[in-house]
Each structure stands twice: as structure tokens, then as C-alpha cells.
Coordinates of C-alpha atoms in Angstrom, one line a residue:
X1 CA -5.0 -5.4 18.2
X2 CA -3.4 -3.0 15.7
X3 CA -1.6 -0.1 17.1
X4 CA -1.8 3.3 15.2
X5 CA 1.8 5.0 15.8
X6 CA 1.9 8.6 16.4
X7 CA 5.4 9.2 15.4
X8 CA 7.8 7.7 12.8
X9 CA 9.6 4.8 14.2
X10 CA 13.2 5.7 13.7
X11 CA 15.7 2.7 13.0
X12 CA 12.8 0.3 12.5
X13 CA 11.4 -1.4 9.3
X14 CA 8.3 0.0 7.8
X15 CA 6.5 -1.7 5.0
X16 CA 5.0 0.5 2.3
X17 CA 2.6 -0.4 -0.4
X18 CA 4.5 1.3 -3.3
X19 CA 3.1 2.3 -6.6
X20 CA 5.9 4.4 -7.7
X21 CA 3.7 7.5 -8.1
X22 CA 4.5 10.9 -6.3
X23 CA 2.7 10.0 -3.2
X24 CA 4.3 6.8 -2.3
X25 CA 7.7 8.0 -3.8
X26 CA 7.6 11.1 -1.6
X27 CA 6.5 9.0 1.4
X28 CA 9.3 6.5 1.0
X29 CA 11.8 9.2 0.6
X30 CA 10.6 11.1 3.6
X31 CA 10.7 8.1 5.8
X32 CA 14.3 7.3 4.8
X33 CA 15.4 10.9 5.5
X34 CA 13.7 10.9 8.9
X35 CA 15.6 7.6 9.9
X36 CA 13.1 4.8 9.3
X37 CA 14.0 1.7 7.2
X38 CA 11.6 1.6 4.5
X39 CA 10.6 -1.8 2.7
X40 CA 8.7 -1.2 -0.4
X41 CA 6.1 -3.7 -1.8
X42 CA 4.5 -3.4 -5.2
X43 CA 1.4 -5.5 -6.1
X44 CA 1.1 -6.9 -9.8
X45 CA -2.6 -7.1 -10.4
X46 CA -2.0 -7.3 -14.1
X47 CA -3.2 -3.5 -14.9
X48 CA -2.8 -3.2 -18.6
X49 CA -1.8 0.5 -18.2
X50 CA 1.5 -0.4 -16.4
X51 CA 4.1 -0.8 -18.9
X52 CA 7.1 -2.0 -16.8
X53 CA 6.4 -3.5 -13.4
X54 CA 10.0 -4.4 -12.9
X55 CA 10.9 -0.7 -13.0
X56 CA 8.7 0.1 -10.0
X57 CA 10.9 -1.8 -7.3
X58 CA 14.0 -0.2 -8.9
X59 CA 12.4 3.3 -8.4
X60 CA 11.7 2.5 -4.9
X61 CA 15.3 1.7 -4.4
X62 CA 16.3 4.9 -5.9
X63 CA 14.1 6.5 -3.3
X64 CA 15.9 4.9 -0.6
X65 CA 14.1 1.6 0.1
X66 CA 16.2 -0.8 2.0
X67 CA 14.4 -3.6 0.1
X68 CA 11.8 -3.5 -2.8
X69 CA 9.7 -6.4 -4.0
X70 CA 7.4 -7.0 -6.7
X71 CA 4.6 -9.4 -5.6
X72 CA 2.7 -11.3 -8.2
X73 CA -1.0 -11.1 -7.2
X74 CA -2.6 -12.1 -10.6
X75 CA -3.5 -15.7 -9.6
X76 CA -5.0 -14.6 -6.4
X77 CA -7.0 -11.8 -8.1
X78 CA -8.3 -14.3 -10.8
X79 CA -9.4 -16.9 -8.1
X80 CA -11.2 -14.1 -6.2
X81 CA -12.9 -12.6 -9.3
X82 CA -14.0 -16.2 -10.4
X83 CA -15.5 -16.8 -7.0
X84 CA -17.2 -13.3 -7.1
X85 CA -18.7 -14.0 -10.5
X86 CA -19.8 -17.4 -9.5
X87 CA -21.6 -15.7 -6.5
X88 CA -23.0 -13.0 -8.7
X89 CA -21.2 -10.5 -6.2
X90 CA -20.1 -6.9 -7.1
X91 CA -22.7 -6.2 -9.9
X92 CA -22.6 -2.6 -10.4
X93 CA -24.8 -0.7 -12.8
X94 CA -23.7 2.7 -14.2
X95 CA -24.9 4.4 -17.2
X96 CA -27.4 1.6 -17.8
X97 CA -24.4 -1.1 -18.1
X98 CA -23.8 -3.7 -15.5
X99 CA -20.4 -4.9 -14.7
X100 CA -18.3 -6.6 -12.1
X101 CA -16.3 -4.2 -9.9
X102 CA -13.0 -5.7 -9.2
X103 CA -11.5 -2.9 -7.5
X104 CA -12.5 -4.1 -4.1
X105 CA -11.2 -7.5 -4.9
X106 CA -7.9 -6.1 -5.9
X107 CA -7.6 -4.1 -2.7
X108 CA -8.3 -7.3 -0.5
X109 CA -5.8 -9.4 -2.7
X110 CA -3.2 -6.6 -2.4
X111 CA -3.5 -6.2 1.3
X112 CA -3.5 -10.1 2.0
X113 CA -0.5 -10.6 -0.3
X114 CA 1.6 -7.7 0.8
X115 CA 1.1 -8.4 4.6
X116 CA 2.3 -11.9 3.9
X117 CA 5.4 -10.5 2.1
X118 CA 5.8 -8.2 5.1
X119 CA 5.9 -11.2 7.5
X120 CA 8.5 -13.1 5.3
X121 CA 10.9 -10.1 5.6
X122 CA 10.2 -9.4 9.4
X123 CA 8.6 -6.2 8.7
X124 CA 6.1 -5.5 11.7
X125 CA 5.0 -1.8 10.9
X126 CA 2.8 -0.9 8.0
X127 CA 3.2 2.5 6.3
X128 CA 1.3 4.0 3.6
X129 CA 1.9 6.8 1.1
X130 CA -1.9 7.6 0.4
X131 CA -3.4 11.2 0.9
X132 CA -6.3 10.2 2.8
X133 CA -8.8 9.7 0.1
X134 CA -11.5 7.1 -0.3
X135 CA -11.7 4.2 2.1
X136 CA -8.0 4.0 3.3
X137 CA -9.0 3.8 7.0
X138 CA -11.0 0.7 6.3
X139 CA -8.0 -0.7 4.4
X140 CA -5.7 -0.1 7.1
X141 CA -7.9 -1.6 9.7
X142 CA -8.2 -4.8 7.6
X143 CA -4.4 -5.1 7.2
X144 CA -4.1 -5.1 10.9
X145 CA -6.7 -7.8 11.1
X146 CA -4.5 -10.0 8.9
X147 CA -1.8 -9.7 11.5
X148 CA -2.8 -8.0 14.8
X149 CA 0.9 -7.9 16.0
X150 CA 1.5 -5.5 13.1
X151 CA 1.5 -1.8 14.1
X152 CA 0.0 0.8 11.5
X153 CA 2.1 3.8 10.9
X154 CA -0.7 5.5 9.1
X155 CA -3.9 7.3 9.7
X156 CA -6.6 7.2 12.2
X157 CA -9.9 9.4 12.1
X158 CA -8.5 12.1 14.2
X159 CA -4.7 12.1 13.2
X160 CA -3.0 12.1 9.8
X161 CA 0.8 11.3 9.8
X162 CA 1.1 10.1 6.4
X163 CA -0.8 13.0 4.8
X164 CA 1.6 15.5 6.4
X165 CA 4.4 13.2 5.7
X166 CA 3.6 13.3 2.0
X167 CA 3.3 17.1 1.8
X168 CA 6.5 17.6 3.8
X169 CA 8.3 15.5 1.3
X170 CA 6.6 17.0 -1.8
X171 CA 7.6 20.6 -0.5
X172 CA 11.2 19.4 0.1
X173 CA 11.4 18.0 -3.4
X174 CA 10.0 21.2 -4.9
X175 CA 12.5 23.4 -2.9
X176 CA 15.5 21.2 -3.8

């Protein structure tokens, strides 16, 4: 069973899904400043709006990551997308148009691939830089199902470590 940690584990490796945006950058910096050993994992899903994927792990290193990896998830996303199309899954209609929603597939592929990378690196704690929006809790639960020995340093329904962690780091950045 996945454990939800209530305190940042000092001196231990924590894996974080790192986008390079404000939330994950602040979370990573905060973890390092508080004594954790952050490992950053960036998923390349082939988004056309990302100009330089290779720059993201470099940014993670600048913010204090012990190690930062770019994980190529494109083949897995294509395979899952083809399977969804073949099954007729994820049909959504909005504004009179029907389309395949690949966002849930991208999240599933990202979680699976990043947990596999964490296992390779001996990282047993999953951290997150999200700000408690959307279906984050469900995603964290699924990550734990992928490897039940993995602890989740993240959020539960009654407790939000990462949200407060982000805002503490943002406030520190603004005051520096």
C-alpha cells in the first residue's frame, strides 16, 4: 500500500515530475533547500508547443536536482492512442465536434514511464509540484498502484504538503 508522507524526508531521494514551470521549479528548489534529494523526471509526449525538451532537465539541475532525466514517452503514447482509437474510446463532443481526448492517455503513460525511471534510479518516494487542481489525487493513487512500495510525498484529501510547499518556495523566490 502506498504511504502518504506527512513530512519532507530529509536526506532521501524524491522523484518529481518536472515540467520546468513555476510550480515544479519552486517545489524542486524548496525540496533541495529543506534537505531532500530531488530527482527530476520530464516526460516527452511530443507536445508541439514545447520548443526545447532538452532544456527542461538542465533547468531542473539549476534548481537543485541531484539528477534530471528526459523520458521519451512518445512511442508509448502512440501505442495507447491507437488502441483507444481502435476501441472507439475517449470520444468527446464539444461545440458540436467529436474528438479523441488523449490527455488521460498522456497522464497514464507519463505516470507509468516515470515510475519505471524512478525504479531504475532507486527512487522510492514520489513528490509532486502540482497545486492541487483537477484529478491530482487520483493520479497519485495510480502511481502508488504501479509500485506499492513507493511512498507518495504529496497530497491526500485532508492534507496538502505540496501546495504549501509551492507557495512557500514562491514567496521565498519573490522575497529574494
